[in-house]
Short mmCIF file of C-alpha atoms and ligand atoms in Angstrom, two decimals:
data_model
loop_
_atom_site.label_atom_id
_atom_site.label_comp_id
_atom_site.label_asym_id
_atom_site.label_seq_id
_atom_site.Cartn_x
_atom_site.Cartn_y
_atom_site.Cartn_z
CA MET A 1 0.00 0.00 0.00
CA LYS A 2 1.36 3.39 -0.98
CA CYS A 3 1.58 5.94 1.77
CA PRO A 4 -0.24 9.23 0.98
CA ARG A 5 2.11 12.15 1.59
CA HIS A 6 -0.03 13.87 4.18
CA LEU A 7 0.25 10.87 6.51
CA ARG A 8 3.24 10.08 8.69
CA PRO A 9 4.79 6.73 7.73
CA ASP A 10 3.92 5.16 11.11
CA MET A 11 0.27 6.18 10.73
CA CYS A 12 0.34 4.64 7.30
CA LEU A 13 1.53 1.39 8.81
CA VAL A 14 -1.37 1.54 11.24
CA LEU A 15 -3.79 1.94 8.36
CA ALA A 16 -2.13 -0.84 6.42
CA VAL A 17 -2.23 -3.23 9.39
CA GLY A 18 -5.82 -2.21 10.07
CA THR A 19 -6.85 -2.89 6.52
CA PHE A 20 -5.03 -6.20 6.57
CA THR A 21 -6.70 -7.22 9.83
CA PHE A 22 -10.06 -6.18 8.46
CA LEU A 23 -9.58 -8.27 5.32
CA LEU A 24 -8.23 -11.19 7.31
CA LEU A 25 -11.18 -11.12 9.67
CA SER A 26 -13.70 -10.74 6.88
CA SER A 27 -12.38 -13.93 5.32
CA LEU A 28 -11.74 -15.92 8.51
CA ARG A 29 -14.96 -15.45 10.34
CA GLU A 30 -14.99 -17.19 13.72
CA SER A 31 -17.95 -19.39 14.58
CA PRO A 32 -20.31 -17.32 16.71
CA SER A 33 -20.27 -19.41 19.90
CA ILE A 34 -20.75 -16.51 22.30
CA CYS A 35 -23.03 -13.57 21.96
CA GLU A 36 -20.18 -11.06 21.66
CA VAL A 37 -18.70 -12.71 18.57
CA SER A 38 -20.16 -10.94 15.61
CA GLU A 39 -21.58 -12.41 12.47
CA LYS A 40 -20.41 -9.42 10.53
CA PRO A 41 -17.76 -6.78 11.01
CA PRO A 42 -19.30 -3.52 12.21
CA ALA A 43 -20.75 -1.23 9.57
CA THR A 44 -18.56 1.69 10.61
CA PRO A 45 -14.98 0.81 9.79
CA LYS A 46 -12.63 0.80 12.77
CA ALA A 47 -10.00 2.76 10.88
CA LEU A 48 -9.89 5.49 13.51
CA SER A 49 -9.17 3.19 16.42
CA TRP A 50 -6.19 0.95 16.94
CA PRO A 51 -6.66 -2.26 14.97
CA THR A 52 -7.48 -5.48 16.80
CA PRO A 53 -4.27 -7.50 16.98
CA PRO A 54 -4.34 -10.40 14.53
CA ASN A 55 -4.68 -14.00 15.76
CA ARG A 56 -7.24 -13.10 18.35
CA PRO A 57 -10.94 -13.78 17.92
CA TYR A 58 -12.65 -10.66 16.72
CA LEU A 59 -15.04 -9.29 19.30
CA ALA A 60 -17.83 -7.09 18.10
CA LYS A 61 -18.86 -4.19 20.26
CA CYS A 62 -21.00 -5.55 23.07
CA GLN A 63 -24.58 -4.39 22.59
CA ALA A 64 -26.38 -2.32 25.21
CA ASN A 65 -29.11 -4.07 27.17
CA THR A 66 -31.85 -1.67 26.21
CA SER A 67 -34.48 -3.39 28.32
CA VAL A 68 -32.99 -1.72 31.43
CA ALA A 69 -33.95 1.64 29.94
CA SER A 70 -37.64 0.82 30.21
CA HIS A 71 -37.54 1.29 33.98
CA PRO A 72 -39.48 4.49 34.84
CA ASP A 73 -36.53 5.90 36.89
CA PHE A 74 -33.84 5.17 34.30
CA ASP A 75 -33.91 8.62 32.68
CA LYS A 76 -33.47 10.34 36.04
CA GLU A 77 -30.09 8.69 36.60
CA PRO A 78 -26.78 10.38 35.77
CA GLN A 79 -25.12 9.37 32.53
CA HIS A 80 -22.45 7.12 34.11
CA ILE A 81 -25.10 5.14 36.02
CA ARG A 82 -27.11 4.71 32.83
CA ASN A 83 -23.98 3.54 31.01
CA PHE A 84 -23.17 1.14 33.79
CA LEU A 85 -26.65 -0.40 33.67
CA LEU A 86 -26.69 -0.62 29.89
CA TYR A 87 -23.29 -2.33 29.63
CA LYS A 88 -22.69 -4.21 32.86
CA HIS A 89 -23.26 -7.59 31.19
CA CYS A 90 -20.31 -6.92 28.84
CA ARG A 91 -17.27 -8.78 30.09
CA LYS A 92 -15.28 -9.67 27.02
CA PHE A 93 -13.04 -7.01 25.56
CA PRO A 94 -10.09 -7.35 23.19
CA LEU A 95 -6.66 -7.07 24.74
CA LEU A 96 -4.88 -4.23 22.91
CA GLN A 97 -1.54 -4.61 24.70
CA ASP A 98 -0.28 -7.75 26.35
CA VAL A 99 2.99 -8.60 28.08
CA SER A 100 5.57 -11.16 27.06
CA LEU A 101 5.40 -14.74 28.31
CA GLU A 102 8.71 -14.04 30.04
CA LYS A 103 6.95 -11.88 32.63
CA CYS A 104 5.85 -14.83 34.72
CA LYS A 105 8.11 -17.57 33.43
CA GLU A 106 10.32 -17.59 36.52
CA PRO A 107 8.41 -17.82 39.80
CA VAL A 108 7.00 -14.41 40.73
CA PHE A 109 6.71 -13.71 44.43
CA LEU A 110 4.91 -10.37 44.27
CA LEU A 111 3.02 -9.23 41.19
CA LEU A 112 2.25 -5.50 41.18
CA ALA A 113 -1.02 -4.97 39.31
CA ILE A 114 -1.46 -1.22 39.17
CA LYS A 115 -4.64 0.37 37.87
CA SER A 116 -3.77 3.36 35.73
CA SER A 117 -5.71 5.68 33.44
CA PRO A 118 -4.42 5.80 29.87
CA SER A 119 -3.13 9.37 30.08
CA ASN A 120 -1.33 8.94 33.44
CA TYR A 121 2.01 8.58 31.72
CA GLU A 122 4.05 10.47 34.33
CA ARG A 123 2.64 8.41 37.17
CA ARG A 124 3.59 5.19 35.43
CA GLU A 125 7.09 6.47 34.71
CA LEU A 126 7.67 7.35 38.34
CA VAL A 127 6.31 4.04 39.59
CA ARG A 128 8.71 2.31 37.20
CA ARG A 129 11.63 4.31 38.54
CA THR A 130 10.75 3.92 42.22
CA TRP A 131 8.80 1.33 44.18
CA GLY A 132 7.59 -0.58 41.11
CA GLN A 133 11.05 -1.44 39.75
CA GLU A 134 11.17 -5.04 38.59
CA ARG A 135 13.85 -6.50 40.79
CA GLN A 136 14.81 -9.08 43.37
CA VAL A 137 13.84 -8.05 46.89
CA HIS A 138 15.11 -10.15 49.81
CA GLY A 139 15.88 -12.91 47.34
CA VAL A 140 12.48 -13.05 45.61
CA ARG A 141 11.16 -11.72 42.32
CA LEU A 142 8.93 -8.71 41.88
CA ARG A 143 7.08 -8.04 38.61
CA ARG A 144 5.02 -5.05 37.46
CA LEU A 145 1.91 -4.58 35.33
CA PHE A 146 -0.22 -1.54 34.58
CA LEU A 147 -3.89 -2.21 33.95
CA VAL A 148 -5.43 0.25 31.52
CA GLY A 149 -8.47 0.71 29.33
CA THR A 150 -8.84 3.28 26.62
CA ALA A 151 -10.22 6.79 26.18
CA SER A 152 -13.87 7.27 25.29
CA SER A 153 -13.38 9.86 22.56
CA PRO A 154 -12.05 8.34 19.32
CA HIS A 155 -9.50 11.12 18.84
CA GLN A 156 -8.11 10.79 22.36
CA ALA A 157 -8.18 6.98 22.04
CA LEU A 158 -5.99 7.14 18.97
CA LYS A 159 -3.39 9.15 20.89
CA VAL A 160 -3.39 7.18 24.14
CA ASN A 161 -3.40 3.86 22.33
CA ARG A 162 -0.28 4.92 20.49
CA LEU A 163 1.31 6.08 23.76
CA LEU A 164 0.52 2.78 25.43
CA GLU A 165 1.88 0.86 22.49
CA MET A 166 5.15 2.74 22.85
CA GLU A 167 5.26 2.12 26.57
CA ALA A 168 4.50 -1.55 26.03
CA GLN A 169 7.40 -1.83 23.60
CA VAL A 170 9.86 -0.06 25.87
CA HIS A 171 8.81 -1.45 29.25
CA GLY A 172 6.73 -4.55 28.54
CA ASP A 173 4.42 -3.78 31.44
CA ILE A 174 1.12 -2.71 29.85
CA LEU A 175 -2.08 -4.74 29.88
CA GLN A 176 -4.62 -2.74 27.93
CA TRP A 177 -8.18 -3.70 27.09
CA ASP A 178 -10.46 -1.97 24.66
CA PHE A 179 -13.05 -0.54 27.03
CA HIS A 180 -13.64 2.99 28.30
CA ASP A 181 -11.41 3.59 31.25
CA SER A 182 -13.86 5.25 33.65
CA PHE A 183 -14.40 5.13 37.40
CA PHE A 184 -17.43 2.88 37.04
CA ASN A 185 -15.50 0.49 34.78
CA LEU A 186 -12.80 -0.20 37.38
CA THR A 187 -14.60 -3.38 38.41
CA LEU A 188 -14.45 -4.56 34.82
CA LYS A 189 -10.71 -3.83 34.84
CA GLN A 190 -10.28 -5.84 38.04
CA VAL A 191 -12.23 -8.80 36.69
CA LEU A 192 -10.39 -8.78 33.36
CA PHE A 193 -7.09 -8.75 35.22
CA LEU A 194 -8.06 -11.75 37.38
CA GLN A 195 -9.11 -13.63 34.23
CA TRP A 196 -5.86 -12.76 32.50
CA GLN A 197 -3.87 -13.83 35.52
CA GLU A 198 -5.55 -17.23 35.64
CA THR A 199 -3.85 -18.31 32.45
CA ARG A 200 -0.82 -16.04 32.37
CA CYS A 201 0.50 -15.49 35.87
CA THR A 202 -1.43 -17.84 38.10
CA ASN A 203 1.67 -18.91 40.01
CA ALA A 204 2.44 -15.49 41.43
CA SER A 205 2.48 -16.07 45.20
CA PHE A 206 1.01 -12.68 46.05
CA VAL A 207 -0.55 -9.74 44.23
CA LEU A 208 -0.55 -6.07 45.13
CA ASN A 209 -3.57 -4.45 43.52
CA GLY A 210 -3.42 -0.71 43.73
CA ASP A 211 -3.66 2.69 42.13
CA ASP A 212 -0.90 4.57 40.37
CA ASP A 213 -0.95 7.39 42.94
CA VAL A 214 0.16 5.35 45.93
CA PHE A 215 3.58 5.02 47.46
CA ALA A 216 4.20 1.36 48.19
CA ASN A 217 7.16 0.33 50.30
CA THR A 218 7.71 -2.86 48.33
CA ASP A 219 10.69 -3.95 50.44
CA ASN A 220 8.50 -3.94 53.55
CA MET A 221 5.72 -5.66 51.65
CA VAL A 222 7.98 -8.53 50.67
CA SER A 223 9.22 -8.93 54.27
CA TYR A 224 5.64 -8.98 55.50
CA LEU A 225 4.49 -11.47 52.84
CA GLN A 226 7.43 -13.78 53.40
CA GLY A 227 5.76 -14.65 56.69
CA HIS A 228 2.64 -15.87 54.88
CA ASN A 229 1.67 -18.94 52.90
CA PRO A 230 0.42 -18.16 49.37
CA GLY A 231 -1.80 -21.25 49.62
CA HIS A 232 -3.77 -19.70 52.50
CA HIS A 233 -6.30 -16.89 52.49
CA LEU A 234 -4.83 -13.39 52.67
CA PHE A 235 -6.58 -10.15 51.79
CA VAL A 236 -5.29 -7.12 53.67
CA GLY A 237 -5.54 -3.39 53.28
CA HIS A 238 -7.41 -0.46 54.70
CA LEU A 239 -10.50 -2.22 56.10
CA ILE A 240 -13.87 -0.52 55.64
CA GLN A 241 -16.90 -1.89 57.46
CA ASN A 242 -20.49 -1.00 58.26
CA VAL A 243 -21.03 1.28 55.31
CA GLY A 244 -23.55 1.13 52.51
CA PRO A 245 -24.39 2.77 49.21
CA ILE A 246 -24.36 6.56 49.02
CA ARG A 247 -27.71 7.66 47.63
CA ALA A 248 -26.83 11.32 46.98
CA GLN A 249 -26.53 11.89 43.23
CA TRP A 250 -23.73 14.47 43.51
CA SER A 251 -21.34 11.98 45.07
CA LYS A 252 -18.66 10.24 43.02
CA TYR A 253 -19.72 7.08 44.88
CA TYR A 254 -23.46 7.53 44.25
CA VAL A 255 -25.10 4.17 43.69
CA SER A 256 -28.65 4.14 42.43
CA LYS A 257 -31.39 1.82 43.69
CA LEU A 258 -31.50 0.54 40.12
CA VAL A 259 -27.99 -0.79 40.72
CA THR A 260 -28.63 -2.28 44.16
CA LYS A 261 -31.45 -2.14 46.68
CA GLU A 262 -29.15 -3.42 49.45
CA GLU A 263 -28.41 -0.79 52.08
CA LYS A 264 -25.26 -2.42 53.43
CA TYR A 265 -21.96 -3.39 51.86
CA PRO A 266 -20.01 -6.39 53.10
CA PRO A 267 -16.61 -5.52 54.67
CA TYR A 268 -14.01 -4.61 52.06
CA CYS A 269 -10.59 -3.01 51.71
CA GLY A 270 -10.14 0.46 50.17
CA GLY A 271 -9.16 0.17 46.53
CA GLY A 272 -6.04 2.36 46.76
CA GLY A 273 -3.97 -0.70 47.56
CA PHE A 274 -4.43 -4.16 49.03
CA LEU A 275 -2.50 -7.42 49.12
CA LEU A 276 -3.84 -10.84 48.34
CA SER A 277 -2.51 -14.38 48.13
CA GLN A 278 -2.63 -16.83 45.24
CA PHE A 279 -5.32 -18.75 47.13
CA THR A 280 -7.50 -15.67 47.49
CA ALA A 281 -7.01 -14.59 43.87
CA ALA A 282 -8.46 -17.95 42.80
CA ALA A 283 -11.41 -17.51 45.15
CA LEU A 284 -12.13 -14.01 43.82
CA ARG A 285 -12.00 -15.30 40.26
CA ARG A 286 -14.58 -17.98 41.05
CA ALA A 287 -16.92 -15.51 42.71
CA ALA A 288 -16.51 -12.84 40.04
CA ARG A 289 -17.73 -15.32 37.45
CA VAL A 290 -21.11 -15.71 39.11
CA LEU A 291 -21.76 -12.27 40.61
CA ASP A 292 -23.20 -9.36 38.65
CA LEU A 293 -20.65 -6.58 38.28
CA PHE A 294 -21.01 -3.84 40.87
CA PRO A 295 -19.71 -0.42 39.81
CA ILE A 296 -17.42 0.23 42.79
CA ASP A 297 -14.44 -2.07 42.42
CA ASP A 298 -13.31 -2.40 46.02
CA VAL A 299 -16.87 -3.06 47.23
CA PHE A 300 -17.26 -5.65 44.47
CA LEU A 301 -14.23 -7.56 45.79
CA GLY A 302 -15.79 -7.43 49.27
CA MET A 303 -18.89 -9.03 47.74
CA CYS A 304 -16.73 -11.72 46.12
CA LEU A 305 -14.96 -12.50 49.41
CA ASN A 306 -18.32 -12.65 51.15
CA LEU A 307 -19.65 -15.14 48.61
CA GLU A 308 -16.59 -17.32 49.19
CA GLY A 309 -16.99 -17.13 52.98
CA LEU A 310 -13.72 -15.18 53.33
CA LYS A 311 -13.01 -11.96 55.20
CA PRO A 312 -10.82 -9.00 54.39
CA ALA A 313 -8.45 -7.88 57.14
CA SER A 314 -6.87 -4.66 58.22
CA HIS A 315 -3.16 -3.93 58.00
CA SER A 316 -2.09 -0.88 59.96
CA GLY A 317 0.69 -0.20 57.45
CA ILE A 318 -1.75 0.38 54.59
CA ARG A 319 -3.09 3.95 54.70
CA THR A 320 -5.36 4.63 51.79
CA ALA A 321 -7.53 7.15 53.62
CA GLY A 322 -5.07 10.01 53.52
CA ILE A 323 -1.79 10.44 55.30
CA GLN A 324 -2.14 10.01 59.02
CA ALA A 325 1.21 11.01 60.42
CA PRO A 326 1.43 9.86 64.03
CA SER A 327 1.74 13.39 65.40
CA GLN A 328 1.39 16.99 64.34
CA ARG A 329 5.09 17.53 64.77
CA LEU A 330 6.03 14.70 62.45
CA SER A 331 6.16 15.88 58.88
CA SER A 332 4.26 13.70 56.46
CA PHE A 333 7.44 13.70 54.46
CA ASP A 334 9.56 12.16 57.17
CA PRO A 335 11.06 9.09 55.50
CA CYS A 336 11.35 7.44 58.91
CA PHE A 337 7.57 7.44 59.08
CA TYR A 338 7.22 5.76 55.69
CA ARG A 339 9.96 3.32 56.53
CA GLU A 340 7.52 1.45 58.74
CA LEU A 341 4.55 1.50 56.38
CA LEU A 342 3.51 -0.70 53.48
CA LEU A 343 1.44 1.70 51.39
CA VAL A 344 0.17 5.26 51.46
CA HIS A 345 -2.30 6.87 49.07
CA ARG A 346 -2.13 10.18 47.19
CA PHE A 347 1.43 10.82 46.20
CA LEU A 348 2.35 13.15 43.41
CA PRO A 349 4.83 11.71 40.93
CA TYR A 350 7.70 13.91 42.13
CA GLU A 351 6.93 13.08 45.75
CA MET A 352 7.33 9.40 44.93
CA LEU A 353 10.80 10.10 43.65
CA LEU A 354 11.80 12.16 46.69
CA MET A 355 10.51 9.56 49.11
CA TRP A 356 12.08 6.65 47.29
CA ASP A 357 15.38 8.45 47.23
CA ALA A 358 15.19 9.35 50.93
CA LEU A 359 14.36 5.77 51.90
CA LYS A 360 17.28 4.44 49.87
CA GLN A 361 19.86 6.65 51.58
CA PRO A 362 22.27 4.31 53.31
CA ASP A 363 22.77 6.80 56.15
CA LEU A 364 19.04 7.18 56.90
CA ASN A 365 19.17 7.31 60.67
CA CYS A 366 15.80 7.03 62.34
CA THR A 367 16.95 7.04 65.94
CA LYS A 368 16.44 10.77 65.96
CA GLN A 369 13.58 12.66 64.38
CA LYS A 370 14.39 13.90 60.97
CA HIS A 371 12.70 16.29 58.57
CA VAL A 372 14.01 16.01 55.09
CA TYR A 373 11.67 18.47 53.36
C1 NAG B 1 -31.10 -7.00 30.50
O1 NAG B 1 -31.82 -6.31 31.52
C2 NAG B 1 -32.93 -7.01 32.03
C3 NAG B 1 -33.67 -6.06 32.97
O2 NAG B 1 -32.81 -5.54 33.93
C4 NAG B 1 -32.46 -8.29 32.69
O3 NAG B 1 -33.55 -9.01 33.20
C5 NAG B 1 -31.70 -9.13 31.67
O4 NAG B 1 -31.16 -10.28 32.29
C6 NAG B 1 -30.57 -8.32 31.05
N1 NAG B 1 -29.95 -9.05 29.97
C7 NAG B 1 -28.63 -9.31 29.94
C8 NAG B 1 -28.10 -10.00 28.72
O5 NAG B 1 -27.87 -9.01 30.85
C1 NAG B 2 -17.56 0.71 30.24
O1 NAG B 2 -16.94 0.39 29.01
C2 NAG B 2 -17.84 0.07 27.98
C3 NAG B 2 -17.03 -0.36 26.79
O2 NAG B 2 -16.16 0.64 26.37
C4 NAG B 2 -18.73 1.27 27.67
O3 NAG B 2 -19.66 0.93 26.68
C5 NAG B 2 -19.46 1.68 28.94
O4 NAG B 2 -20.18 2.85 28.71
C6 NAG B 2 -18.49 1.91 30.07
N1 NAG B 2 -19.22 2.10 31.30
C7 NAG B 2 -19.06 3.16 32.06
C8 NAG B 2 -19.89 3.24 33.29
O5 NAG B 2 -18.24 4.03 31.80
C1 NAG B 3 2.37 -23.38 38.43
O1 NAG B 3 2.50 -24.22 39.55
C2 NAG B 3 1.97 -25.51 39.36
C3 NAG B 3 2.03 -26.24 40.68
O2 NAG B 3 3.03 -25.76 41.51
C4 NAG B 3 2.76 -26.20 38.26
O3 NAG B 3 2.26 -27.50 38.03
C5 NAG B 3 2.64 -25.37 36.98
O4 NAG B 3 3.43 -25.93 35.97
C6 NAG B 3 3.08 -23.93 37.21
N1 NAG B 3 2.75 -23.15 36.04
C7 NAG B 3 3.61 -22.29 35.49
C8 NAG B 3 3.10 -21.55 34.31
O5 NAG B 3 4.72 -22.11 35.93
C1 NAG B 4 21.96 7.79 64.66
O1 NAG B 4 21.80 9.02 65.38
C2 NAG B 4 22.00 8.86 66.79
C3 NAG B 4 21.64 10.18 67.48
O2 NAG B 4 22.21 11.28 66.80
C4 NAG B 4 23.44 8.41 67.04
O3 NAG B 4 23.67 8.24 68.46
C5 NAG B 4 23.68 7.07 66.33
O4 NAG B 4 25.04 6.68 66.48
C6 NAG B 4 23.34 7.20 64.84
N1 NAG B 4 23.42 5.89 64.22
C7 NAG B 4 24.01 5.68 63.06
C8 NAG B 4 23.96 4.27 62.55
O5 NAG B 4 24.53 6.58 62.41
#
């Protein structure tokens, strides 16, 4: 295919690959065994979005369940609730970026599965340079993955998909699915990750699931986990109990009665960061298969644990509800404070770097109080 002059050569390659994929898929139509597999390619060509990688079954866009819209209260709900209700049955999405088989070939002790929004490039870079470095810690292997979806606007999707492709090539740590990366789709992201892990990294002893704006003291985490058996139940984080759905529409956490009529959530751990064992990952996977998706990801995992008869637990070193320095006088930037913790929420990218650097200083002396910044 000749490249028109107004297009950059790499864009031309995209178009060429897209056209090739389209032709390939038109000729090799998969048998429609599941509802998401299309009989026909979509009428609107996918030329504007990143092409589906070849050799994977082609998944048509999952259709909205329009029967939910017939409920008299449906139109009164905010857009994201309506979207959630219309699409919550959709669970199969093409993987746009995958990692190499090498990732989990050698036994992985701690797999970092970090939820990131497509455009959070700086956050991912800083995690890579600091606590998320793939390395040996206390003699065991640590591996890193970023879990991402895609942007909802086609123009933005084209850009972020290209960015993530570049990151995947350079760092080999991107798992990207073709769904809109929104707050109410975080549960979908979680479930897709657990499914991926079942076949691709099931032998990881432990998993840290967290956000890209946390500071995780991965050395401490490994020490803590080395005292646990991956074959036993473990699910620890910032424990939240005795709460229920927020019914005020202005709240980010608003959950409509059309989503659940329950007024209580089972105990769960805040989604900023929590640790789980191989045993518990398998249990969550089982439960997630039978439960309806619930739009708040951390609550959904609480529901899964509940179904499996398991309980989440609290770890005092995981602080996802803001920084709670032990005293007013102790600066929240005192590295000696973080030295004892496993994970703290809400770090800016540059703060991650400063803290990581301070913790790595060989002469960090915590016998006297110290303010670095
Ligand atoms: C569509 O929504 C209706 C009403 O909520 C529900 O009964 C039905 O099971 C849903 N269909 C799918 C495929 O999820
Ligand atoms: C979740 O992603 C799907 C697929 O991109 C999209 O149709 C749906 O609107 C999204 N849901 C929400 C609540 O953003
Ligand atoms: C995972 O562990 C099981 C049992 O220890 C072993 O049989 C299997 O080969 C391992 N799988 C991989 C991919 O290493
Ligand atoms: C740490 O500081 C204390 C108090 O200043 C000092 O007594 C101690 O020797 C120092 N320890 C190290 C390892 O430098």
